Every structure is written in C-alpha cells, then in structure tokens.
C-alpha cells in the first residue's frame, strides 16, 4: 500500500509531504483548491505521460516520490525480483520532470524506462476517475478479474501453457509439411553433393600432407644436390672431409699428454662434435636413400590437390573446411529423410495436446460460468444501491474462434452493462457517464476486493451526480473496501467524507503574489467543521455542526458494531 507521498514544485504545490495510512482516506476541499493534484502526482509517479506545464512556475523541475509497502503484494515483489530491482518490502517510485518537458523515472533508486514505471504502477495502485483510463476498461483485465474471483488462476495458466505448446507444435508441423516438392528437390541435390564428397574420400590431415609432399617433389633435384654436397663435405670427399679433420685434431690433442682443463674440454667437445656429425651424415644418407622423386608421383599429388581445390570452390568453402561441409550436408539430408517420422510424431503430439486443452477448458469454462453468474447478481445488486436501480451487469463469455488454440481458454470474457430499461448491454468502455462508470467500478471492486491483488485504489469523485442516501451508501461501500485494502477518495459529499478513516483537507493560499496548495490532516473539531462546510450554507450554524458531529459519530458507532 501507499505509505508516503512527497511532491515538490508540481503545479501549484511548493512542497508537500504526506503519510498515508491504511483504510479509507478522504480528500476534500473547496472547488479549485487542487484536490486532484495529489492524484495527478500519483499518476505521474506510476507512469502517466507528462509535459513541462506541470512544473511550478519559476522552478527548474518537479519531483514526486511515492513509497509503497509491498510486504503483502506478491505480484509487485515478483516483478521487482525479475527486474533485479527488489529492496526488501519497500518500493520507492520517483519521477523528475524538467521545465523543458524532459522526464526521468526511478524504481528503488535505479533509473528505469517509463514502461517499467507503468508496469510496476499497475501492480501497486488502481486509479478510478471520470477522466482516467481505468483498468476495468481493458477487456484483457476482465478475464483476469473473473479468474481471480473464481480461483482459477492456476488452471487458466495451465490452459495458456497447453495452448502455447499446441500452437508451437502446429507451426513446426506446418514448416515440415510445407511444399514437399521443394524438399524432394533438396534431397536430390544433397544426395548428389554428398556423393561427390564421399567419392573424394578426403581424410583428416590429408590436405596438409599433400601440400607438403608437392612442395618437396617440386624441389626434388635441388634438394638432392644439396644433400649430396653436404654428405661429401662431411664424409665422402677424399681430399679431406669434416670427419677426417676432426679425427686428426683429436689424435694430435691426445698425443700431447697434457692434463689441463682447457685441453680436456677441447677433447670432450671435439669428440661430441664427431659423434654428432656422424649422426647427421647417417640422417642425410637415409633421406637420400628414401627420397621419392618419381615424376609420376608428383603428377598424382598434383591431380589429387586439384580435385580437392575444385570441390572446395564448388561448395564455396576453404579446402580445409570440406570435411565439415560433408558432415553438415549429411546431417541435413538425414533430418529431411526422417521428416516423415517427425511429422507422425508431431501429429500425434497435436492430438494429445488438443485433448488435454479441451479437458482443461471444460473445467475452466464450468468454473468461469458459475463465477460469472454469481458476480452478475452481486454487482447488479450493488449498482442498484448506488443509484442505478435499473442497471444490470452482464459477463459475456464468447467462444473463441480460429484454428489455433487461444491462451485465454475456450471463451473471451467481457463485462457489459446497461443502465436504463430497454437498452441493450454495452461494453464498459462505451458507458457515456463518467459518474456511472465510477460507481459501476466501485460495485465491482467492492465485490472482488477479497481476491484483488492491487493493494491501493483511488476513486476520483465517484459521487458526482448523487446525494442523500445514495451518497451514504457510496461512502459505506468505500469504507467497506477500505477495511480490506487501501482506498483514497476525492469527494464533495459529506456523507462520503464522514466515513473515512483518515481525512485530508486541500486548500489554496496566496503568499507574495504566489498561489500554492497545502494538504493537512483533519481530526476532532477541525474535521467536524469541514463536514459541516460540505453540508452547505453560507454560514456555519450550530445546526450544521451538530449534523456533522452526528454523521461522524454514526460512522464510528457502525464501525464499532
């Protein structure tokens, strides 16, 4: 519920800080004092659009802070957690509007899109006014409200989930069966391409090996010439080679018979060099003996590489990616070839899902029908008490149409109403009178309050055009609603104002040629005087004061009873 509201530099408000309690809070004041400013500010705090005209003249920006206790509001807590904006059991909404018309929104201190502010606002507060877009005007909310009242939210969620699975499966089946001739042509192409790749029989690492072999064969003559030359220098040259000279050096050093570290180290290193040269000569001789410089082999390698390169160009991939391409084509062909089995499986799944959906819808429809008839009677009765004696509330359950299954179930839900005899029922959105719409809304909210998930409701002048006993009934209903949730009500009727748990008074004052609005809480004699003022008369007589005291006392006694 709303716990605090802070407004600064908004319209004719300089600075306003209010603590809001649970129950029913009435807001009264002279016409033009600015009673709706508080509601306008709350609307902005919960995502309404704005412009620069709401910023108080002579200031740079307007700010609105609204704090809510969400300990009992499961929907709001879940939404905040999903958005990673949770902050224990509190939600603080902040809106800043500059004189240029720019706007910034914050949720628990985090800069947020206006759409998010509106989304969380819809879970925290419901504004009902003659000129407001009410949630009850949205057809989608009618089904949710009926399911809440009927206790079928879980079953409705199961229906929506089954419908989603059915439609998803249906789309997959359509994709598989669409244009089977194209699939046949695709199979032929894939088979031909795979046959080419399989005939190539490319092995892992073969391309790199062939390229290296071709390079060697291309330089075979030069390679062998260099190898023979090195072999001659190291061991075959009769005029003198490296191994002979190393042997002579080793013999001469050994003949010295000198025990000196430098001589000993030299002997050791030369002996090691001799061994390494001998091993090198062995390696190069092995290479010469096994080197294949056959021109026919070179032609074979060149033709093999040409075949690989040509097929790679044909498939528009790099030669080293040919094996991957072969695997991809094979997987696609296998998928298409087994599509008939997949089609069968999907068709069977559709049959099962449709049966499950129909069973779920039968249960849901029965419960909706039963709850709808109960709601119709109760709300119609409340409408009569609220000054609409010929009114009738109807819940239309219209079967859904189309080949796909509706996530809403087997029927669409819409609230209809007629306020005069002989007139056909019409959608709530087409009810001409704003006052009538507000009272119908009040009747609906009172009946469904026990199942409503919205903790705070605002009613802006729902008592327009009524008086006397009807106004007293409106007040009693609002108070009844306030016993279960938080209600804020702007009113001109003393019969309504006297029934509030909390009373706020709005007034205007002029200081230094500037007009500003202030709101104060009324108790005791001050509240008696305000109710007496609302009762009428230029002068406040003893009679009107006594009448006001009696109205307030009756309200207290009824609550105690």
Coordinates of C-alpha atoms in Angstrom, one line a residue:
X1 CA 0.0 0.0 0.0
X2 CA 1.0 3.7 -0.4
X3 CA 2.7 4.9 2.8
X4 CA 4.3 8.2 1.8
X5 CA 3.9 10.8 -0.9
X6 CA 6.3 13.7 -1.4
X7 CA 5.6 16.4 -4.0
X8 CA 7.8 19.4 -4.8
X9 CA 7.3 22.2 -7.4
X10 CA 4.4 20.4 -9.0
X11 CA 1.6 22.6 -10.5
X12 CA 0.7 24.9 -7.6
X13 CA 2.3 22.7 -4.9
X14 CA 5.5 24.1 -3.5
X15 CA 6.4 21.3 -1.1
X16 CA 4.1 18.6 0.2
X17 CA 4.9 15.6 2.4
X18 CA 2.1 13.2 3.4
X19 CA 2.0 10.0 5.4
X20 CA -0.8 7.8 4.1
X21 CA -2.4 5.2 6.3
X22 CA -4.3 2.0 5.5
X23 CA -8.1 2.1 5.3
X24 CA -10.2 4.8 3.6
X25 CA -8.6 8.2 3.2
X26 CA -11.0 11.0 2.1
X27 CA -9.7 14.2 0.4
X28 CA -11.9 17.2 0.5
X29 CA -11.7 21.0 -0.1
X30 CA -13.2 23.9 -2.0
X31 CA -13.7 23.6 -5.7
X32 CA -10.5 24.7 -7.5
X33 CA -8.3 24.1 -4.4
X34 CA -6.4 21.4 -6.1
X35 CA -7.8 18.1 -4.7
X36 CA -6.9 16.3 -7.9
X37 CA -3.2 17.4 -7.8
X38 CA -2.4 14.6 -5.4
X39 CA -4.0 12.1 -7.7
X40 CA -2.3 13.6 -10.8
X41 CA 1.1 13.3 -9.0
X42 CA 0.4 9.7 -8.1
X43 CA -0.5 9.1 -11.8
X44 CA 2.9 10.5 -12.9
X45 CA 4.7 8.5 -10.2
X46 CA 3.2 5.3 -11.7
X47 CA 4.0 6.0 -15.3
X48 CA 1.5 8.6 -16.8
X49 CA 2.8 10.8 -19.5
X50 CA 3.5 14.5 -18.8
X51 CA 4.8 17.8 -20.2
X52 CA 6.5 20.9 -18.9
X53 CA 3.3 22.6 -17.8
X54 CA 3.2 20.6 -14.6
X55 CA 6.4 22.2 -13.3
X56 CA 5.7 25.0 -10.9
X57 CA 6.3 28.5 -12.4
X58 CA 9.7 29.8 -11.6
X59 CA 11.3 26.4 -10.8
X60 CA 13.6 24.1 -12.8
X61 CA 12.0 20.8 -12.1
X62 CA 9.2 19.0 -10.3
X63 CA 9.8 15.8 -8.3
X64 CA 7.4 13.2 -7.0
X65 CA 8.3 10.4 -4.6
X66 CA 5.9 7.6 -3.7
X67 CA 6.7 4.9 -1.2
X68 CA 4.8 1.7 -1.0
X69 CA 4.8 -1.2 1.5
X70 CA 4.8 -4.3 -0.7
X71 CA 5.0 -6.9 2.0
X72 CA 1.6 -8.3 1.0
X73 CA 1.8 -7.6 -2.7
X74 CA 3.1 -10.8 -4.3
X75 CA 2.8 -9.6 -7.9
X76 CA 4.8 -6.4 -7.3
X77 CA 7.6 -8.3 -5.4
X78 CA 7.8 -10.9 -8.1
X79 CA 8.1 -8.2 -10.8
X80 CA 10.8 -6.3 -8.9
X81 CA 12.8 -9.5 -8.3
X82 CA 12.6 -10.4 -12.0
X83 CA 13.9 -7.0 -12.9
X84 CA 16.6 -7.2 -10.2
X85 CA 15.1 -4.1 -8.5
X86 CA 13.9 -5.6 -5.3
X87 CA 14.5 -3.8 -2.0
X88 CA 13.0 -5.9 0.9
X89 CA 9.4 -5.0 1.4
X90 CA 9.5 -1.4 0.1
X91 CA 9.1 0.0 -3.4
X92 CA 10.0 3.7 -4.0
X93 CA 8.9 5.3 -7.2
X94 CA 10.4 8.7 -8.2
X95 CA 9.6 10.9 -11.1
X96 CA 11.5 14.0 -12.1
X97 CA 10.1 16.4 -14.8
X98 CA 12.2 19.4 -16.0
X99 CA 10.7 22.7 -17.2
X100 CA 11.8 21.7 -20.7
X101 CA 9.5 18.7 -20.6
X102 CA 12.1 16.0 -20.1
X103 CA 11.3 13.2 -17.7
X104 CA 13.3 10.7 -15.7
X105 CA 11.9 7.7 -13.8
X106 CA 13.5 5.8 -10.9
X107 CA 12.5 2.5 -9.3
X108 CA 14.2 1.9 -5.9
X109 CA 16.9 4.4 -6.9
X110 CA 17.6 2.8 -10.3
X111 CA 17.0 4.8 -13.5
X112 CA 14.2 3.0 -15.4
X113 CA 12.2 3.2 -18.6
X114 CA 8.8 4.8 -18.3
X115 CA 7.3 1.5 -19.4
X116 CA 8.7 -0.2 -16.4
X117 CA 7.4 2.5 -14.1
X118 CA 4.0 2.0 -15.6
X119 CA 4.3 -1.8 -15.3
X120 CA 5.1 -1.7 -11.5
X121 CA 2.5 1.0 -11.1
X122 CA -0.3 -1.2 -12.4
X123 CA 0.6 -3.7 -9.7
X124 CA 0.6 -1.2 -6.9
X125 CA -2.3 1.2 -7.5
X126 CA -5.5 1.4 -9.5
X127 CA -6.9 4.9 -10.3
X128 CA -10.6 5.2 -10.9
X129 CA -11.7 8.6 -12.1
X130 CA -14.1 10.1 -14.6
X131 CA -11.3 11.1 -17.0
X132 CA -8.8 8.3 -16.3
X133 CA -8.0 5.2 -18.3
X134 CA -9.3 2.6 -15.9
X135 CA -8.1 -0.9 -15.8
X136 CA -11.7 -2.1 -16.0
X137 CA -12.0 -0.6 -19.5
X138 CA -9.4 -3.1 -20.7
X139 CA -11.0 -6.2 -21.9
X140 CA -8.0 -8.3 -21.1
X141 CA -8.4 -7.4 -17.4
X142 CA -12.0 -8.8 -17.3
X143 CA -10.8 -12.3 -17.8
X144 CA -8.1 -11.9 -15.1
X145 CA -10.6 -10.4 -12.7
X146 CA -13.1 -13.2 -13.3
X147 CA -10.4 -15.9 -12.9
X148 CA -9.2 -14.2 -9.6
X149 CA -12.8 -14.2 -8.3
X150 CA -13.3 -17.9 -9.4
X151 CA -10.0 -19.0 -8.0
X152 CA -9.0 -20.4 -11.4
X153 CA -5.7 -18.6 -11.9
X154 CA -3.6 -21.8 -11.8
X155 CA -6.0 -23.7 -14.2
X156 CA -6.0 -20.7 -16.5
X157 CA -2.2 -20.7 -16.5
X158 CA -2.2 -24.4 -17.4
X159 CA -4.6 -23.7 -20.3
X160 CA -2.3 -20.9 -21.6
X161 CA 0.7 -23.2 -21.4
X162 CA -1.0 -26.1 -23.2
X163 CA -2.2 -23.7 -25.9
X164 CA 1.3 -22.3 -26.4
X165 CA 2.7 -25.9 -26.8
X166 CA -0.1 -26.8 -29.2
X167 CA 0.5 -23.7 -31.4
X168 CA 4.2 -24.1 -31.3
X169 CA 3.9 -27.8 -32.4
X170 CA 1.4 -26.8 -35.1
X171 CA 3.8 -24.2 -36.5
X172 CA 6.6 -26.8 -36.6
X173 CA 4.4 -29.3 -38.4
X174 CA 3.4 -26.7 -41.0
X175 CA 7.1 -25.9 -41.6
X176 CA 7.9 -29.6 -42.1
X177 CA 4.9 -30.3 -44.4
X178 CA 5.0 -27.1 -46.4
X179 CA 5.9 -27.6 -50.1
X180 CA 7.1 -31.2 -50.0
X181 CA 8.2 -31.0 -53.7
X182 CA 10.9 -28.5 -52.6
X183 CA 12.0 -30.9 -50.0
X184 CA 12.3 -33.7 -52.7
X185 CA 14.4 -31.4 -54.9
X186 CA 16.6 -30.6 -51.8
X187 CA 17.1 -34.3 -51.1
X188 CA 18.3 -34.9 -54.7
X189 CA 20.7 -32.0 -54.5
X190 CA 22.0 -33.1 -51.1
X191 CA 22.5 -36.7 -52.3
X192 CA 24.4 -35.6 -55.3
X193 CA 26.7 -33.3 -53.3
X194 CA 27.3 -35.9 -50.7
X195 CA 28.2 -38.5 -53.3
X196 CA 30.8 -36.2 -54.8
X197 CA 32.3 -35.6 -51.3
X198 CA 32.2 -39.3 -50.4
X199 CA 33.9 -40.2 -53.7
X200 CA 36.7 -37.8 -52.9
X201 CA 37.3 -39.7 -49.7
X202 CA 39.2 -36.8 -48.1
X203 CA 41.0 -37.9 -44.9
X204 CA 41.7 -35.8 -41.9
X205 CA 45.1 -34.0 -42.3
X206 CA 45.4 -35.3 -45.9
X207 CA 45.4 -31.8 -47.5
X208 CA 48.3 -30.5 -45.4
X209 CA 50.3 -33.7 -46.0
X210 CA 49.7 -33.5 -49.8
X211 CA 50.7 -29.8 -50.0
X212 CA 53.9 -30.5 -48.1
X213 CA 54.7 -33.5 -50.4
X214 CA 54.1 -31.5 -53.5
X215 CA 56.4 -28.8 -52.3
X216 CA 59.2 -31.4 -51.7
X217 CA 58.6 -33.0 -55.1
X218 CA 58.7 -29.7 -56.9
X219 CA 62.2 -29.0 -55.5
X220 CA 63.5 -32.6 -55.7
X221 CA 66.5 -32.0 -57.9
X222 CA 67.8 -29.1 -55.9
X223 CA 67.2 -30.9 -52.6
X224 CA 69.1 -34.0 -53.6
X225 CA 72.0 -31.9 -55.0
X226 CA 72.4 -30.0 -51.7
X227 CA 72.1 -33.3 -49.7
X228 CA 74.9 -34.9 -51.8
X229 CA 77.1 -31.8 -51.4
X230 CA 76.7 -31.8 -47.6
X231 CA 77.4 -35.5 -47.5
X232 CA 80.6 -35.1 -49.5
X233 CA 81.8 -32.2 -47.2
X234 CA 81.2 -34.2 -44.1
X235 CA 82.4 -37.7 -45.1
X236 CA 82.9 -38.6 -48.8
X237 CA 85.5 -36.0 -50.0
X238 CA 88.8 -37.9 -50.4
X239 CA 90.8 -34.7 -50.4
X240 CA 89.6 -34.1 -46.9
X241 CA 86.3 -34.0 -45.1
X242 CA 85.0 -32.8 -41.7
X243 CA 85.1 -36.2 -40.0
X244 CA 88.7 -36.9 -41.2
X245 CA 89.9 -33.5 -39.9
X246 CA 88.1 -34.0 -36.6
X247 CA 89.9 -37.4 -36.2
X248 CA 93.2 -35.7 -36.9
X249 CA 92.6 -33.0 -34.4
X250 CA 91.5 -35.5 -31.7
X251 CA 94.6 -37.6 -32.3
X252 CA 97.0 -34.6 -32.1
X253 CA 95.4 -33.4 -28.9
X254 CA 95.6 -36.9 -27.3
X255 CA 99.3 -37.1 -28.3
X256 CA 100.1 -34.0 -26.2
X257 CA 99.5 -36.0 -22.9
X258 CA 98.8 -32.8 -21.0
X259 CA 96.4 -32.8 -18.2
X260 CA 94.9 -29.3 -18.4
X261 CA 91.2 -28.2 -18.2
X262 CA 91.3 -26.3 -21.5
X263 CA 92.8 -29.3 -23.4
X264 CA 90.5 -31.7 -21.7
X265 CA 87.4 -29.6 -22.5
X266 CA 88.5 -29.3 -26.1
X267 CA 89.0 -33.0 -26.4
X268 CA 85.5 -33.6 -25.0
X269 CA 83.8 -31.1 -27.3
X270 CA 85.5 -32.3 -30.4
X271 CA 84.6 -35.9 -29.5
X272 CA 81.0 -34.8 -29.2
X273 CA 81.1 -32.9 -32.5
X274 CA 82.5 -36.0 -34.2
X275 CA 79.6 -38.1 -32.9
X276 CA 77.0 -35.5 -34.0
X277 CA 78.5 -35.1 -37.5
X278 CA 78.4 -38.9 -37.9
X279 CA 74.7 -39.0 -36.8
X280 CA 73.9 -36.1 -39.2
X281 CA 75.6 -38.0 -42.1
X282 CA 73.5 -41.0 -41.3
X283 CA 70.3 -39.0 -41.3
X284 CA 71.0 -37.3 -44.6
X285 CA 72.0 -40.6 -46.2
X286 CA 68.7 -42.1 -45.0
X287 CA 66.8 -39.2 -46.6
X288 CA 68.7 -39.6 -49.9
X289 CA 68.1 -43.4 -50.0
X290 CA 64.3 -43.0 -49.4
X291 CA 63.6 -39.8 -51.2
X292 CA 61.0 -40.5 -53.9
X293 CA 61.5 -38.1 -56.8
X294 CA 59.3 -40.1 -59.2
X295 CA 57.6 -37.6 -61.7
X296 CA 54.5 -39.9 -61.8
X297 CA 54.0 -39.4 -58.0
X298 CA 54.3 -35.7 -58.4
X299 CA 51.5 -35.8 -61.1
X300 CA 49.3 -37.9 -58.8
X301 CA 49.7 -35.5 -55.9
X302 CA 49.0 -32.5 -58.2
X303 CA 45.8 -34.1 -59.6
X304 CA 44.6 -35.0 -56.1
X305 CA 45.1 -31.5 -54.8
X306 CA 43.4 -30.1 -57.9
X307 CA 40.3 -32.3 -57.2
X308 CA 40.2 -31.0 -53.6
X309 CA 40.5 -27.4 -54.6
X310 CA 37.9 -27.7 -57.3
X311 CA 35.3 -29.2 -55.0
X312 CA 36.0 -26.6 -52.4
X313 CA 35.3 -23.8 -54.9
X314 CA 32.1 -25.6 -55.9
X315 CA 30.9 -25.6 -52.4
X316 CA 32.3 -22.1 -51.7
X317 CA 34.3 -23.1 -48.7
X318 CA 38.0 -23.3 -47.9
X319 CA 39.6 -26.6 -48.8
X320 CA 40.3 -27.4 -45.2
X321 CA 36.5 -27.0 -44.5
X322 CA 35.4 -29.7 -46.9
X323 CA 35.1 -32.4 -44.2
X324 CA 32.9 -30.1 -42.1
X325 CA 30.7 -29.3 -45.1
X326 CA 30.3 -33.0 -45.8
X327 CA 29.1 -33.6 -42.2
X328 CA 26.7 -30.6 -42.4
X329 CA 25.1 -31.9 -45.6
X330 CA 24.9 -35.4 -44.2
X331 CA 23.0 -34.1 -41.1
X332 CA 20.6 -32.0 -43.2
X333 CA 19.9 -35.0 -45.5
X334 CA 19.3 -37.3 -42.6
X335 CA 16.9 -34.7 -41.0
X336 CA 14.9 -34.4 -44.2
X337 CA 14.8 -38.2 -44.8
X338 CA 13.5 -38.7 -41.3
X339 CA 10.9 -35.9 -41.5
X340 CA 8.1 -38.3 -42.2
X341 CA 8.7 -39.9 -38.8
X342 CA 8.9 -36.4 -37.3
X343 CA 5.6 -35.5 -39.0
X344 CA 3.9 -38.5 -37.5
X345 CA 5.3 -37.7 -34.0
X346 CA 4.1 -34.1 -34.2
X347 CA 0.6 -35.1 -35.5
X348 CA 0.3 -37.5 -32.5
X349 CA 1.5 -34.8 -30.1
X350 CA -1.1 -32.4 -31.5
X351 CA -3.9 -34.9 -30.9
X352 CA -2.7 -35.3 -27.3
X353 CA -2.3 -31.6 -26.6
X354 CA -5.7 -30.8 -28.1
X355 CA -7.3 -33.4 -25.9
X356 CA -5.5 -32.1 -22.9
X357 CA -6.5 -28.5 -23.8
X358 CA -10.2 -29.4 -24.2
X359 CA -10.3 -31.2 -20.9
X360 CA -8.7 -28.2 -19.1
X361 CA -11.0 -25.8 -20.9
X362 CA -14.1 -27.7 -19.9
X363 CA -13.1 -27.4 -16.2
X364 CA -12.2 -23.8 -16.6
X365 CA -15.4 -22.9 -18.5
X366 CA -17.6 -24.5 -15.9
X367 CA -15.9 -22.6 -13.1
X368 CA -16.0 -19.3 -15.1
X369 CA -19.7 -19.8 -15.9
X370 CA -20.6 -20.4 -12.3
X371 CA -18.5 -17.5 -11.0
X372 CA -19.8 -15.1 -13.7
X373 CA -23.4 -15.8 -12.7
X374 CA -22.6 -15.0 -9.1
X375 CA -20.7 -11.9 -9.9
X376 CA -23.5 -10.6 -12.2
X377 CA -26.1 -10.9 -9.4
X378 CA -23.9 -9.3 -6.7
X379 CA -22.7 -6.4 -8.8
X380 CA -26.1 -5.7 -10.2
X381 CA -27.4 -5.5 -6.6
X382 CA -24.6 -3.1 -5.7
X383 CA -25.4 -1.0 -8.7
X384 CA -29.0 -0.6 -7.5
X385 CA -27.8 0.5 -4.1
X386 CA -25.5 3.1 -5.8
X387 CA -28.3 4.9 -7.6
X388 CA -28.6 2.7 -10.7
X389 CA -31.9 0.9 -9.9
X390 CA -32.4 -0.2 -13.5
X391 CA -28.8 -1.2 -14.1
X392 CA -27.8 -4.6 -15.0
X393 CA -24.3 -6.1 -15.0
X394 CA -23.6 -8.9 -17.5
X395 CA -20.5 -11.0 -18.1
X396 CA -20.4 -12.2 -21.7
X397 CA -18.5 -15.4 -22.3
X398 CA -18.0 -15.6 -26.1
X399 CA -16.5 -18.8 -27.6
X400 CA -13.1 -18.2 -29.2
X401 CA -12.6 -18.8 -32.9
X402 CA -9.7 -19.8 -35.2
X403 CA -7.6 -22.8 -36.0
X404 CA -5.1 -22.1 -33.2
X405 CA -5.9 -22.6 -29.6
X406 CA -6.4 -19.4 -27.5
X407 CA -4.2 -18.9 -24.5
X408 CA -7.4 -17.4 -22.9
X409 CA -9.2 -20.7 -23.0
X410 CA -12.4 -21.6 -24.8
X411 CA -14.0 -18.2 -24.3
X412 CA -13.3 -14.5 -24.3
X413 CA -14.6 -12.6 -21.2
X414 CA -16.1 -9.1 -21.4
X415 CA -18.0 -7.0 -18.9
X416 CA -21.2 -5.5 -20.3
X417 CA -23.7 -3.1 -18.6
X418 CA -27.0 -1.5 -19.2
X419 CA -28.2 1.4 -17.0
X420 CA -31.7 2.1 -18.5
X421 CA -34.6 -0.3 -19.2
X422 CA -34.9 -1.4 -22.8
X423 CA -31.3 -0.6 -23.7
X424 CA -29.1 -3.4 -24.9
X425 CA -26.0 -4.1 -22.8
X426 CA -22.8 -2.4 -23.9
X427 CA -19.1 -2.6 -23.2
X428 CA -18.0 -0.7 -20.1
X429 CA -15.8 1.5 -22.3
X430 CA -18.9 2.7 -24.0
X431 CA -20.8 3.8 -20.9
X432 CA -21.5 7.5 -21.5
X433 CA -21.5 8.9 -18.0
X434 CA -18.2 9.1 -16.1
X435 CA -20.1 9.1 -12.8
X436 CA -21.9 5.9 -13.8
X437 CA -18.7 4.2 -14.8
X438 CA -17.1 5.2 -11.5
X439 CA -20.0 3.7 -9.5
X440 CA -20.1 0.5 -11.5
X441 CA -16.4 0.2 -11.0
X442 CA -16.9 0.8 -7.3
X443 CA -19.5 -2.0 -7.2
X444 CA -17.1 -4.4 -9.0
X445 CA -14.2 -3.5 -6.7
X446 CA -16.2 -4.0 -3.5
X447 CA -17.3 -7.5 -4.6
X448 CA -13.9 -8.6 -5.8
X449 CA -11.8 -6.9 -3.2
X450 CA -11.1 -10.1 -1.4
X451 CA -9.4 -11.6 -4.5
X452 CA -7.8 -8.4 -5.8
X453 CA -4.0 -8.2 -5.9
X454 CA -3.8 -4.4 -6.2
X455 CA -3.2 -3.0 -2.7
X456 CA -4.3 0.6 -3.3
X457 CA -7.3 2.1 -5.1
X458 CA -8.1 5.7 -5.8
X459 CA -11.6 7.0 -6.6
X460 CA -11.8 10.5 -8.0
X461 CA -15.2 12.0 -7.4
X462 CA -17.2 8.7 -7.8
X463 CA -20.1 10.5 -6.0
X464 CA -20.7 13.1 -8.8
X465 CA -24.4 13.5 -9.5
X466 CA -25.7 11.6 -6.4
X467 CA -26.6 12.7 -2.9
X468 CA -28.6 11.8 0.2
X469 CA -29.0 8.1 0.9
X470 CA -27.1 7.0 -2.3
X471 CA -24.1 9.1 -1.3
X472 CA -24.2 7.5 2.2
X473 CA -24.2 4.0 0.6
X474 CA -21.2 5.0 -1.6
X475 CA -19.4 6.1 1.5
X476 CA -20.2 2.9 3.3
X477 CA -19.0 0.8 0.3
X478 CA -15.8 2.7 0.1
X479 CA -15.3 2.2 3.8
X480 CA -16.0 -1.5 3.4
X481 CA -13.5 -1.6 0.7
X482 CA -11.0 0.2 2.9
X483 CA -11.3 -2.5 5.5
X484 CA -9.7 -4.9 3.1
X485 CA -7.3 -2.6 1.1
X486 CA -6.2 1.0 1.0
X487 CA -8.7 3.5 -0.6
X488 CA -8.1 7.1 -1.4
X489 CA -11.2 9.1 -2.4
X490 CA -11.7 12.6 -3.6
X491 CA -15.2 13.7 -2.7
X492 CA -17.6 16.6 -2.4
X493 CA -20.2 14.7 -0.4
X494 CA -20.3 15.0 3.4
X495 CA -22.0 11.5 3.5
X496 CA -18.8 10.1 1.9
X497 CA -16.3 12.3 3.7
X498 CA -17.7 11.4 7.1
X499 CA -16.9 7.7 6.6
X500 CA -13.2 7.9 6.0
X501 CA -10.7 6.5 8.4
X502 CA -8.4 9.4 7.6
X503 CA -9.4 12.9 6.4
X504 CA -7.1 15.2 4.3
X505 CA -8.1 18.7 3.5
X506 CA -6.9 20.6 0.5
X507 CA -6.7 24.4 0.4
X508 CA -5.1 27.3 -1.5
X509 CA -3.2 30.1 -0.1
X510 CA -1.6 33.2 -1.6
X511 CA 1.7 34.5 -0.4
X512 CA 3.9 37.1 -2.0
X513 CA 1.6 37.1 -5.1
X514 CA 2.1 33.3 -5.5
X515 CA -0.6 30.7 -5.1
X516 CA 0.2 27.4 -3.5
X517 CA -1.7 24.3 -2.4
X518 CA -1.4 22.7 1.0
X519 CA -2.9 19.5 2.4
X520 CA -3.4 18.9 6.1
X521 CA -4.9 16.0 8.1
X522 CA -8.1 16.8 9.9
X523 CA -9.2 15.5 13.3
X524 CA -11.6 16.4 16.0
X525 CA -13.3 19.8 15.7
X526 CA -11.5 20.7 12.5
X527 CA -12.9 17.6 10.8
X528 CA -16.4 18.4 12.2
X529 CA -16.2 21.9 10.7
X530 CA -15.1 20.6 7.3
X531 CA -18.0 18.1 7.1
X532 CA -20.3 21.0 8.2
X533 CA -19.0 23.2 5.4
X534 CA -19.7 20.4 2.9
X535 CA -23.3 20.1 4.3
X536 CA -23.9 23.6 2.8
X537 CA -24.9 27.0 3.8
X538 CA -23.1 30.4 3.6
X539 CA -22.9 30.5 7.4
X540 CA -21.9 27.5 9.6
X541 CA -24.8 27.2 12.1
X542 CA -25.0 25.2 15.3
X543 CA -27.4 23.0 13.4
X544 CA -25.0 22.1 10.7
X545 CA -22.2 21.5 13.2
X546 CA -24.5 19.2 15.2
X547 CA -25.4 17.4 12.0
X548 CA -21.8 16.9 11.1
X549 CA -21.0 15.6 14.6
X550 CA -23.9 13.1 14.3
X551 CA -22.7 11.8 10.9
X552 CA -19.2 11.3 12.2
X553 CA -20.5 9.6 15.4
X554 CA -22.8 7.3 13.5
X555 CA -19.9 6.2 11.3
X556 CA -17.7 5.4 14.4
X557 CA -20.6 3.5 16.0
X558 CA -21.2 1.5 12.9
X559 CA -17.6 0.5 12.7
X560 CA -17.6 -0.5 16.4
X561 CA -20.7 -2.6 15.8

